[in-house]
mmCIF file of C-alpha atoms in Angstrom:
data_model
loop_
_atom_site.group_PDB
_atom_site.id
_atom_site.type_symbol
_atom_site.label_atom_id
_atom_site.label_comp_id
_atom_site.label_asym_id
_atom_site.label_seq_id
_atom_site.Cartn_x
_atom_site.Cartn_y
_atom_site.Cartn_z
ATOM 1 C CA MET A 264 -41.743 -18.113 -17.267
ATOM 2 C CA SER A 265 -40.951 -15.000 -15.279
ATOM 3 C CA THR A 266 -37.893 -12.894 -16.023
ATOM 4 C CA LYS A 267 -37.939 -11.181 -12.663
ATOM 5 C CA SER A 268 -34.632 -9.563 -11.726
ATOM 6 C CA VAL A 269 -33.221 -10.527 -8.348
ATOM 7 C CA CYS A 270 -30.989 -8.006 -6.627
ATOM 8 C CA ARG A 271 -28.978 -9.374 -3.716
ATOM 9 C CA ARG A 272 -27.083 -7.245 -1.259
ATOM 10 C CA PRO A 273 -23.480 -8.167 -0.529
ATOM 11 C CA PRO A 274 -23.085 -10.265 2.638
ATOM 12 C CA THR A 275 -22.417 -8.449 5.886
ATOM 13 C CA ILE A 276 -19.140 -8.946 7.736
ATOM 14 C CA THR A 277 -20.999 -10.885 10.444
ATOM 15 C CA ALA A 278 -22.473 -13.223 7.809
ATOM 16 C CA LEU A 279 -19.028 -13.795 6.291
ATOM 17 C CA ILE A 280 -17.640 -14.724 9.727
ATOM 18 C CA GLU A 281 -20.600 -17.053 10.431
ATOM 19 C CA ARG A 282 -20.126 -18.805 7.066
ATOM 20 C CA GLY A 283 -16.410 -19.267 7.720
ATOM 21 C CA VAL A 284 -15.386 -17.129 4.731
ATOM 22 C CA VAL A 285 -13.292 -14.928 7.007
ATOM 23 C CA ASN A 286 -12.163 -15.412 10.600
ATOM 24 C CA ALA A 287 -12.945 -12.992 13.441
ATOM 25 C CA LEU A 288 -9.625 -11.131 13.163
ATOM 26 C CA GLU A 289 -10.076 -10.662 9.394
ATOM 27 C CA GLY A 290 -13.621 -9.517 10.145
ATOM 28 C CA LYS A 291 -12.293 -6.808 12.475
ATOM 29 C CA VAL A 292 -9.852 -5.634 9.794
ATOM 30 C CA LEU A 293 -12.648 -5.584 7.230
ATOM 31 C CA ALA A 294 -14.889 -3.660 9.620
ATOM 32 C CA HIS A 295 -12.119 -1.087 10.085
ATOM 33 C CA MET A 296 -11.640 -0.843 6.307
ATOM 34 C CA ARG A 297 -15.359 -0.499 5.786
ATOM 35 C CA ALA A 298 -15.646 2.211 8.409
ATOM 36 C CA SER A 299 -12.722 4.148 6.978
ATOM 37 C CA ILE A 300 -13.084 4.035 3.198
ATOM 38 C CA PHE A 301 -15.534 1.396 1.963
ATOM 39 C CA ASP A 302 -19.276 1.293 1.680
ATOM 40 C CA GLU A 303 -20.903 -2.162 1.499
ATOM 41 C CA GLU A 304 -20.560 -2.421 -2.309
ATOM 42 C CA ARG A 305 -16.882 -1.427 -2.241
ATOM 43 C CA LEU A 306 -16.259 -3.919 0.568
ATOM 44 C CA HIS A 307 -17.828 -6.690 -1.514
ATOM 45 C CA ARG A 308 -15.616 -5.812 -4.462
ATOM 46 C CA ALA A 309 -12.504 -5.730 -2.267
ATOM 47 C CA LEU A 310 -13.335 -9.152 -0.841
ATOM 48 C CA PHE A 311 -14.243 -10.903 -4.049
ATOM 49 C CA GLY A 312 -12.328 -8.943 -6.673
ATOM 50 C CA ILE A 313 -13.494 -6.755 -9.489
ATOM 51 C CA PRO A 314 -14.631 -8.685 -12.544
ATOM 52 C CA ARG A 315 -12.858 -8.459 -15.887
ATOM 53 C CA GLY A 316 -14.433 -5.881 -18.140
ATOM 54 C CA THR A 317 -14.962 -3.365 -15.322
ATOM 55 C CA LEU A 318 -13.930 0.205 -16.143
ATOM 56 C CA ILE A 319 -11.091 1.293 -13.842
ATOM 57 C CA ALA A 320 -11.316 5.068 -13.742
ATOM 58 C CA SER A 321 -10.141 6.095 -10.270
ATOM 59 C CA PRO A 322 -7.387 5.273 -7.770
ATOM 60 C CA TRP A 323 -9.842 3.719 -5.284
ATOM 61 C CA GLN A 324 -11.123 1.359 -7.985
ATOM 62 C CA ALA A 325 -7.542 0.402 -8.812
ATOM 63 C CA ALA A 326 -6.825 -0.182 -5.103
ATOM 64 C CA ALA A 327 -9.888 -2.443 -4.909
ATOM 65 C CA VAL A 328 -8.562 -4.467 -7.852
ATOM 66 C CA PHE A 329 -5.285 -5.169 -6.045
ATOM 67 C CA GLY A 330 -6.685 -5.678 -2.548
ATOM 68 C CA PRO A 331 -7.448 -9.416 -2.813
ATOM 69 C CA LEU A 332 -3.949 -10.092 -4.178
ATOM 70 C CA LEU A 333 -1.808 -7.864 -1.976
ATOM 71 C CA LEU A 334 -3.498 -7.354 1.381
ATOM 72 C CA GLY A 335 -2.644 -9.596 4.309
ATOM 73 C CA ARG A 336 0.813 -10.565 3.083
ATOM 74 C CA GLY A 337 3.767 -10.398 5.441
ATOM 75 C CA THR A 338 6.108 -9.514 2.582
ATOM 76 C CA GLU A 339 5.989 -6.998 -0.232
ATOM 77 C CA ALA A 340 4.665 -8.084 -3.614
ATOM 78 C CA LEU A 341 4.329 -6.328 -6.962
ATOM 79 C CA ALA A 342 1.244 -6.805 -9.122
ATOM 80 C CA VAL A 343 0.090 -5.450 -12.471
ATOM 81 C CA ALA A 344 -3.402 -4.814 -13.836
ATOM 82 C CA LEU A 345 -3.764 -4.881 -17.603
ATOM 83 C CA LEU A 346 -6.308 -2.499 -19.089
ATOM 84 C CA GLY A 347 -7.811 -2.347 -22.573
ATOM 85 C CA GLN A 348 -8.078 0.729 -24.779
ATOM 86 C CA SER A 349 -11.165 2.000 -22.966
ATOM 87 C CA GLY A 350 -9.765 1.374 -19.464
ATOM 88 C CA MET A 351 -11.567 -1.945 -18.995
ATOM 89 C CA LEU A 352 -9.858 -4.475 -16.733
ATOM 90 C CA LEU A 353 -8.398 -7.373 -18.740
ATOM 91 C CA ASP A 354 -6.296 -9.211 -16.148
ATOM 92 C CA VAL A 355 -4.465 -8.845 -12.827
ATOM 93 C CA GLN A 356 -1.392 -10.797 -11.803
ATOM 94 C CA ILE A 357 1.302 -10.875 -9.145
ATOM 95 C CA LEU A 358 4.713 -10.515 -10.764
ATOM 96 C CA THR A 359 7.179 -10.596 -7.864
ATOM 97 C CA THR A 360 7.245 -11.300 -4.147
ATOM 98 C CA GLY A 361 10.002 -10.018 -1.925
ATOM 99 C CA ALA A 362 10.989 -9.423 1.661
ATOM 100 C CA LYS A 363 9.293 -7.566 4.495
ATOM 101 C CA ALA A 364 10.456 -4.157 3.262
ATOM 102 C CA SER A 365 11.193 -4.633 -0.443
ATOM 103 C CA THR A 366 10.343 -6.453 -3.640
ATOM 104 C CA VAL A 367 11.866 -6.545 -7.102
ATOM 105 C CA PHE A 368 10.437 -3.916 -9.443
ATOM 106 C CA ASP A 369 11.361 -5.653 -12.695
ATOM 107 C CA ILE A 370 10.438 -3.307 -15.568
ATOM 108 C CA PRO A 371 11.102 -5.880 -18.342
ATOM 109 C CA GLN A 372 8.846 -8.380 -16.554
ATOM 110 C CA ILE A 373 6.087 -5.761 -16.236
ATOM 111 C CA LEU A 374 6.337 -4.889 -19.923
ATOM 112 C CA ARG A 375 6.417 -8.571 -20.907
ATOM 113 C CA ALA A 376 3.187 -9.229 -18.989
ATOM 114 C CA ALA A 377 1.495 -6.314 -20.762
ATOM 115 C CA LEU A 378 2.790 -7.138 -24.227
ATOM 116 C CA MET A 379 1.737 -10.781 -23.923
ATOM 117 C CA HIS A 380 -1.896 -9.638 -23.810
ATOM 118 C CA ALA A 381 -2.844 -8.428 -27.296
ATOM 119 C CA GLU A 382 -5.617 -6.103 -26.083
ATOM 120 C CA CYS A 383 -3.549 -4.368 -23.399
ATOM 121 C CA ALA A 384 -3.235 -0.607 -23.921
ATOM 122 C CA SER A 385 -2.325 0.556 -20.424
ATOM 123 C CA ILE A 386 -1.230 -0.818 -17.078
ATOM 124 C CA ILE A 387 -1.548 -0.097 -13.391
ATOM 125 C CA VAL A 388 1.147 -1.393 -11.051
ATOM 126 C CA ALA A 389 0.756 -1.749 -7.313
ATOM 127 C CA HIS A 390 2.737 -3.082 -4.421
ATOM 128 C CA ASN A 391 1.962 -3.455 -0.758
ATOM 129 C CA HIS A 392 3.712 -2.051 2.281
ATOM 130 C CA PRO A 393 3.274 -4.610 5.098
ATOM 131 C CA SER A 394 4.498 -1.928 7.524
ATOM 132 C CA GLY A 395 1.237 -0.028 7.005
ATOM 133 C CA ASN A 396 3.040 3.091 5.772
ATOM 134 C CA VAL A 397 1.204 4.413 2.698
ATOM 135 C CA GLN A 398 3.954 6.855 1.782
ATOM 136 C CA PRO A 399 5.995 5.796 -1.263
ATOM 137 C CA SER A 400 9.718 5.449 -0.704
ATOM 138 C CA ASN A 401 12.277 7.205 -2.896
ATOM 139 C CA ALA A 402 12.860 3.835 -4.605
ATOM 140 C CA ASP A 403 9.098 3.509 -5.264
ATOM 141 C CA ILE A 404 9.068 6.937 -6.891
ATOM 142 C CA ASP A 405 12.229 6.271 -8.917
ATOM 143 C CA CYS A 406 10.902 2.932 -10.243
ATOM 144 C CA THR A 407 7.561 4.516 -11.148
ATOM 145 C CA VAL A 408 9.238 7.339 -13.079
ATOM 146 C CA ARG A 409 11.462 4.861 -14.950
ATOM 147 C CA LEU A 410 8.446 2.656 -15.749
ATOM 148 C CA SER A 411 6.448 5.664 -17.014
ATOM 149 C CA ARG A 412 9.261 6.341 -19.506
ATOM 150 C CA ALA A 413 9.609 2.678 -20.536
ATOM 151 C CA VAL A 414 5.928 2.093 -21.317
ATOM 152 C CA VAL A 415 5.953 4.922 -23.857
ATOM 153 C CA ILE A 416 8.733 3.206 -25.800
ATOM 154 C CA VAL A 417 6.597 0.091 -26.310
ATOM 155 C CA GLY A 418 3.378 2.010 -27.028
ATOM 156 C CA LEU A 419 1.642 1.538 -23.677
ATOM 157 C CA ASN A 420 0.347 3.925 -21.029
ATOM 158 C CA LEU A 421 1.048 3.819 -17.286
ATOM 159 C CA HIS A 422 -2.397 4.526 -15.859
ATOM 160 C CA ASP A 423 -1.226 4.637 -12.219
ATOM 161 C CA SER A 424 1.172 3.212 -9.648
ATOM 162 C CA LEU A 425 -0.174 2.454 -6.186
ATOM 163 C CA VAL A 426 1.098 1.654 -2.716
ATOM 164 C CA VAL A 427 -1.538 -0.292 -0.749
ATOM 165 C CA THR A 428 -1.624 -1.246 2.927
ATOM 166 C CA ASP A 429 -3.541 -3.740 5.046
ATOM 167 C CA GLY A 430 -5.395 -0.963 6.832
ATOM 168 C CA GLY A 431 -7.247 -0.196 3.601
ATOM 169 C CA GLY A 432 -5.060 2.785 2.774
ATOM 170 C CA TYR A 433 -3.469 3.466 -0.553
ATOM 171 C CA THR A 434 -1.439 6.149 -2.295
ATOM 172 C CA SER A 435 -1.656 6.964 -5.992
ATOM 173 C CA LEU A 436 1.668 8.110 -7.408
ATOM 174 C CA LYS A 437 -0.217 9.590 -10.362
ATOM 175 C CA SER A 438 -2.258 11.741 -7.983
ATOM 176 C CA MET A 439 1.015 12.844 -6.398
ATOM 177 C CA GLY A 440 2.268 14.027 -9.823
ATOM 178 C CA PHE A 441 4.932 11.382 -10.480
ATOM 179 C CA ILE A 442 3.228 10.049 -13.627
ATOM 180 C CA PRO A 443 2.515 12.429 -16.526
#
C-alpha cells in the first residue's frame, strides 16, 4: 500500500462559480479581494475558514478567521475568536448582530464566551462595517479600550480588535496602538 502524499491546490474562483459554490457577483468580489490582499492560499482560507488549532499570529490571519462569519452581511455583527495559551485558534462565534451602522458591544457577553472555554487564554474581537469604511469609530475605540481593561481582571489577554469590510479590508486596533 502506497503512502503517497497528495497535494491539491485550492480551487480557482472560476471553478467555484462553475460548481455553484459562489455566484458570479460573489466571484467578482472574491477576485477583487484576491487581487488586493490575498494570494490563492489566503483566499481558500477566507472562503472555507481557518481550522481549529491554527496559530493566529498576525492581523491578516485574524481577519481571515472572521471573514466567513462577518463578510457579506448588511448589518453590523460582533464576533469573538478564542485562543489557547500558545495562540492556537480554539473557537469562533458571532455574539451580537445589530443595525446597518451599529451593533451591541457587550463586554460581559464577550467575557462569558471566553470563560466558558476552559482552555481560552486570549481573545480577538472583530466586527464588520457594511459601509466599507475600515476606520474605527470613536465608539469602536472606546469599547476596545474598555474591553482591554476588563480582560485583565479575569486573567485573559485581548490579542486584537478588528474592523473588517466586504472589500477585504481590515483595521487592527492593536496595530493602531489602542491595545497595550
